[in-house]
Amino acid sequence: MTKMKKEDIEGLGPVSTHSQNGQVLEDPNSSYDAVFGEIKEGGPNYRNVGWKGTVALMMKTQIGLGVLSIPNVFDVLGIVPGVIALIGIAAITTWSDYIVGVFKLRHPEVYGIDDVGRLLFGRVGREFFGIVFCLYWIFVAGSGMLGASIALNAVSMHGACTAVFVAVAALIGFGFGSIQTLGKITWFAWIGLICILSSIFAVTVAVGVQDRPAAAPQEGHWTSDYKIIGSPTFAEASSALSTLVFAFAGTPAFFSIVSEMRDPRHYTRALIICQSGVTATYIAIG
């Protein structure tokens, strides 16, 4: 058997950044990705999200629709059981999110949860996981559009109906959803994260420093009815726990985020920062 010449080896071109055992190798000249194929110069760069941008995308995905329901959860369960349940669910979801990164490194061809279904159950699994994934985000997007319409109704003196504001929110969402890569919207994730954090902390501080809630009697003696340990019914406790799960339910989007990272090995670092910040925020708000 003759030895391969140096020219023949160089003629093979760049190799993938992923080895067969899933370890990411240092190869800055690589132009091939297991998901996106050959990435040509001048084309869209699908691997352009740094770990800081990953933190912003993940936190904005987590801190969304469920954040304002946390105080009600603590009111139902009580402060101590509420904090324990919150930390427990945070730990479970953090482990699940960590496995997303491990799975991606071992299976670099995976981009979304539908690809996971294909690896586990074949074509049927891919179709089922894909349909469930789409339905999940359709309902999440619908809830977000409804919330945006309520906000626009509250701050606007215009007499437009809620359906018009829902259409406006849908058009804005469609516009940002048409952006081809996540690397181009990390700046928007930072803006959204700063806006929502400043808003909820402003509300939290305002509620904390006021003498009494607006719904409480404005004259005479008044005491807070907060509960250290609540006594909810089974239905109330189940609803409260479901709210906590929904508050950490951004996991399905993490497959796409880690797939567009420059270095997926930094995913765990971003995840720890994200989950720590989200959990601390929820406890402070609750």
Coordinates of C-alpha atoms in Angstrom, one line a residue:
M1 CA 0.0 0.0 0.0
T2 CA 1.5 3.3 -1.0
K3 CA 1.6 6.3 1.3
M4 CA -0.7 9.2 0.6
K5 CA 1.2 12.2 -0.6
K6 CA 1.1 15.6 1.2
E7 CA -0.6 17.2 -1.8
D8 CA -3.3 14.5 -1.7
I9 CA -4.0 15.2 2.0
E10 CA -4.2 19.0 1.4
G11 CA -6.6 18.4 -1.5
L12 CA -9.2 16.8 0.8
G13 CA -10.1 20.3 2.0
P14 CA -11.5 21.4 5.4
V15 CA -13.0 18.9 7.8
S16 CA -15.9 19.1 10.1
T17 CA -15.5 20.7 13.5
H18 CA -17.0 17.6 15.1
S19 CA -15.1 14.3 15.6
Q20 CA -16.9 11.0 15.5
N21 CA -17.2 10.8 19.2
G22 CA -18.9 14.2 19.5
Q23 CA -15.9 16.2 20.7
V24 CA -15.6 19.7 19.1
L25 CA -12.2 20.2 17.6
E26 CA -10.3 23.5 17.2
D27 CA -10.5 24.2 13.4
P28 CA -11.1 27.9 12.7
N29 CA -10.8 27.3 9.0
S30 CA -13.6 24.8 8.9
S31 CA -16.5 25.7 6.5
Y32 CA -18.7 22.6 7.0
D33 CA -21.4 22.0 9.6
A34 CA -23.2 18.8 10.2
V35 CA -26.6 20.6 10.2
F36 CA -26.1 23.5 7.7
G37 CA -23.7 21.8 5.4
E38 CA -21.1 23.9 3.6
I39 CA -21.0 27.5 4.9
K40 CA -19.7 29.6 2.0
E41 CA -18.1 33.0 2.4
G42 CA -20.6 35.8 1.8
G43 CA -23.6 33.5 2.7
P44 CA -25.5 33.4 5.9
N45 CA -23.4 32.5 8.9
Y46 CA -25.5 30.0 10.9
R47 CA -22.7 29.6 13.6
N48 CA -22.3 33.1 14.8
V49 CA -23.8 33.1 18.4
G50 CA -21.3 33.7 21.2
W51 CA -21.9 32.4 24.7
K52 CA -22.9 35.9 25.9
G53 CA -25.5 36.1 23.1
T54 CA -26.6 32.6 24.1
V55 CA -27.2 33.8 27.7
A56 CA -29.5 36.6 26.3
L57 CA -31.4 34.3 24.0
M58 CA -31.9 31.7 26.7
M59 CA -33.0 34.1 29.4
K60 CA -35.4 35.9 27.1
T61 CA -36.9 32.6 26.2
Q62 CA -37.3 31.6 29.8
I63 CA -38.4 34.9 31.3
G64 CA -41.6 35.6 29.4
L65 CA -45.2 34.8 29.8
G66 CA -44.9 32.9 33.1
V67 CA -43.0 35.5 35.1
L68 CA -45.9 37.6 36.3
S69 CA -47.7 34.5 37.7
I70 CA -45.0 33.7 40.2
P71 CA -46.5 35.9 43.0
N72 CA -49.8 34.1 42.6
V73 CA -48.0 30.8 43.0
F74 CA -46.4 31.9 46.2
D75 CA -49.8 33.2 47.4
V76 CA -51.4 29.8 46.8
L77 CA -48.5 27.5 48.1
G78 CA -47.1 29.8 50.7
I79 CA -43.7 31.4 50.6
V80 CA -41.6 28.5 52.0
P81 CA -43.3 25.7 49.9
G82 CA -43.3 28.1 46.9
V83 CA -39.5 28.7 47.1
I84 CA -38.9 25.0 47.6
A85 CA -41.1 24.0 44.6
L86 CA -39.4 26.8 42.5
I87 CA -35.9 25.6 43.3
G88 CA -36.9 22.0 42.7
I89 CA -38.4 22.6 39.3
A90 CA -35.4 24.9 38.4
A91 CA -33.0 22.0 39.2
I92 CA -35.0 19.5 37.1
T93 CA -35.2 21.8 34.1
T94 CA -31.5 22.8 34.5
W95 CA -30.6 19.1 34.2
S96 CA -32.8 18.7 31.2
D97 CA -31.3 21.8 29.6
Y98 CA -27.8 20.4 30.3
I99 CA -28.6 17.2 28.6
V100 CA -29.6 19.2 25.5
G101 CA -26.0 20.4 25.2
V102 CA -24.6 16.9 25.8
F103 CA -26.9 15.4 23.2
K104 CA -25.9 18.1 20.7
L105 CA -22.2 17.4 21.1
R106 CA -22.8 13.6 20.6
H107 CA -25.2 14.1 17.7
P108 CA -24.0 17.2 15.8
E109 CA -26.5 16.6 13.0
V110 CA -29.4 17.5 15.4
Y111 CA -30.9 21.0 15.0
G112 CA -34.3 20.8 16.6
I113 CA -36.4 18.5 18.8
D114 CA -37.9 16.9 15.6
D115 CA -34.4 15.6 14.8
V116 CA -34.3 14.1 18.3
G117 CA -37.6 12.3 17.5
R118 CA -36.1 11.0 14.3
L119 CA -33.1 9.5 16.1
L120 CA -35.2 7.9 18.8
F121 CA -38.3 6.7 16.8
G122 CA -37.6 7.2 13.2
R123 CA -39.8 9.1 10.7
V124 CA -42.9 8.7 12.9
G125 CA -41.0 10.2 15.9
R126 CA -39.8 13.1 13.8
E127 CA -43.3 13.9 12.6
F128 CA -44.9 13.6 16.0
F129 CA -42.2 15.7 17.8
G130 CA -42.3 18.3 15.0
I131 CA -46.1 18.7 15.2
V132 CA -46.1 18.9 19.0
F133 CA -43.2 21.4 18.8
C134 CA -45.1 23.6 16.4
L135 CA -48.3 23.5 18.4
Y136 CA -46.4 24.4 21.6
W137 CA -44.9 27.5 20.0
I138 CA -48.1 28.5 18.3
F139 CA -49.9 28.7 21.6
V140 CA -46.9 30.5 23.2
A141 CA -46.8 33.0 20.4
G142 CA -50.6 33.5 20.6
S143 CA -50.3 34.2 24.3
G144 CA -47.6 36.7 23.6
M145 CA -49.6 38.5 21.0
L146 CA -52.6 38.6 23.3
G147 CA -50.4 40.1 26.0
A148 CA -49.0 42.7 23.6
S149 CA -52.5 43.7 22.5
I150 CA -53.6 44.2 26.1
A151 CA -50.6 46.3 26.8
L152 CA -51.2 48.4 23.7
N153 CA -54.9 48.9 24.7
A154 CA -53.7 50.0 28.2
V155 CA -51.2 52.6 27.0
S156 CA -53.1 53.8 23.9
M157 CA -56.0 56.2 23.7
H158 CA -56.9 54.8 20.4
G159 CA -60.3 53.1 20.1
A160 CA -59.0 50.2 18.0
C161 CA -60.2 46.8 19.1
T162 CA -58.0 44.1 20.6
A163 CA -58.0 42.1 17.3
V164 CA -56.3 45.0 15.5
F165 CA -53.5 45.1 18.1
V166 CA -53.2 41.3 17.9
A167 CA -52.7 41.8 14.1
V168 CA -50.0 44.4 14.8
A169 CA -48.2 42.1 17.2
A170 CA -48.4 39.3 14.7
L171 CA -46.9 41.4 11.9
I172 CA -44.1 42.5 14.2
G173 CA -43.4 38.9 15.3
F174 CA -43.5 37.7 11.7
G175 CA -41.0 40.4 10.7
F176 CA -38.5 39.3 13.4
G177 CA -39.2 35.7 12.8
S178 CA -38.2 36.1 9.1
I179 CA -34.6 36.9 10.1
Q180 CA -32.5 34.0 8.9
T181 CA -30.0 33.4 11.7
L182 CA -30.1 33.8 15.5
G183 CA -26.8 35.6 15.4
K184 CA -28.5 38.6 13.9
I185 CA -31.1 38.9 16.7
T186 CA -29.0 38.6 19.8
W187 CA -29.0 42.4 20.1
F188 CA -32.8 42.3 20.1
A189 CA -32.7 39.6 22.8
W190 CA -30.6 41.9 25.0
I191 CA -33.1 44.7 24.5
G192 CA -36.0 42.5 25.3
L193 CA -34.3 41.1 28.3
I194 CA -33.4 44.5 29.7
C195 CA -36.9 45.8 29.1
I196 CA -38.8 43.0 30.7
L197 CA -36.4 42.8 33.7
S198 CA -36.6 46.6 34.3
S199 CA -40.4 46.4 34.0
I200 CA -41.0 43.6 36.4
F201 CA -38.5 44.9 39.0
A202 CA -40.1 48.3 38.8
V203 CA -43.5 46.8 39.6
T204 CA -42.0 44.6 42.4
V205 CA -40.3 47.6 44.0
A206 CA -43.5 49.8 43.6
V207 CA -45.6 47.1 45.2
G208 CA -43.2 46.6 48.0
V209 CA -42.9 50.2 49.1
Q210 CA -46.5 51.2 48.9
D211 CA -48.5 51.4 52.1
R212 CA -51.2 49.0 50.9
P213 CA -52.5 47.5 47.7
A214 CA -55.0 49.5 45.6
A215 CA -57.7 46.8 46.2
A216 CA -57.3 47.0 50.0
P217 CA -59.4 49.4 52.1
Q218 CA -57.7 52.8 51.9
E219 CA -58.7 53.8 55.5
G220 CA -58.3 52.1 58.8
H221 CA -56.0 49.3 59.9
W222 CA -54.8 46.8 57.3
T223 CA -52.5 43.8 57.5
S224 CA -51.0 41.8 54.7
D225 CA -52.4 38.3 54.2
Y226 CA -49.2 36.7 52.9
K227 CA -48.8 33.0 53.9
I228 CA -45.6 31.3 55.1
I229 CA -47.2 27.9 54.4
G230 CA -50.4 27.8 52.4
S231 CA -53.2 25.3 52.4
P232 CA -54.3 24.9 48.8
T233 CA -56.6 22.3 47.4
F234 CA -55.2 19.6 45.1
A235 CA -56.5 21.6 42.0
E236 CA -54.9 24.8 43.2
A237 CA -51.6 23.2 44.0
S238 CA -51.5 21.5 40.6
S239 CA -52.2 24.7 38.8
A240 CA -49.5 26.5 40.8
L241 CA -46.9 23.8 40.0
S242 CA -48.0 23.9 36.3
T243 CA -47.3 27.6 36.3
L244 CA -43.8 27.1 37.7
V245 CA -43.1 24.5 35.0
F246 CA -44.4 26.9 32.3
A247 CA -42.1 29.6 33.7
F248 CA -39.1 27.3 32.9
A249 CA -40.5 25.9 29.6
G250 CA -38.0 27.4 27.2
T251 CA -36.1 24.2 26.8
P252 CA -37.5 23.2 23.3
A253 CA -35.8 26.3 21.9
F254 CA -32.4 25.5 23.3
F255 CA -31.6 22.9 20.6
S256 CA -31.7 25.6 18.0
I257 CA -29.7 28.0 20.1
V258 CA -26.9 25.6 20.8
S259 CA -26.8 24.6 17.1
E260 CA -26.0 28.1 16.1
M261 CA -23.3 28.7 18.7
R262 CA -19.8 29.3 17.5
D263 CA -18.5 26.9 20.1
P264 CA -21.1 24.5 21.6
R265 CA -18.7 23.6 24.4
H266 CA -19.6 27.0 26.0
Y267 CA -23.3 26.0 26.2
T268 CA -23.0 24.8 29.8
R269 CA -21.5 28.0 30.9
A270 CA -24.3 30.0 29.3
L271 CA -26.9 27.6 30.8
I272 CA -25.6 28.0 34.4
I273 CA -25.7 31.8 34.1
C274 CA -29.2 31.7 32.5
Q275 CA -30.8 29.4 35.0
S276 CA -29.1 31.1 38.0
G277 CA -30.4 34.5 36.9
V278 CA -33.8 33.2 36.0
T279 CA -34.3 31.4 39.4
A280 CA -33.0 34.4 41.4
T281 CA -35.4 36.7 39.4
Y282 CA -38.4 34.5 40.1
I283 CA -37.6 34.2 43.8
A284 CA -37.2 38.0 44.1
I285 CA -40.5 38.7 42.2
G286 CA -42.4 36.0 44.1

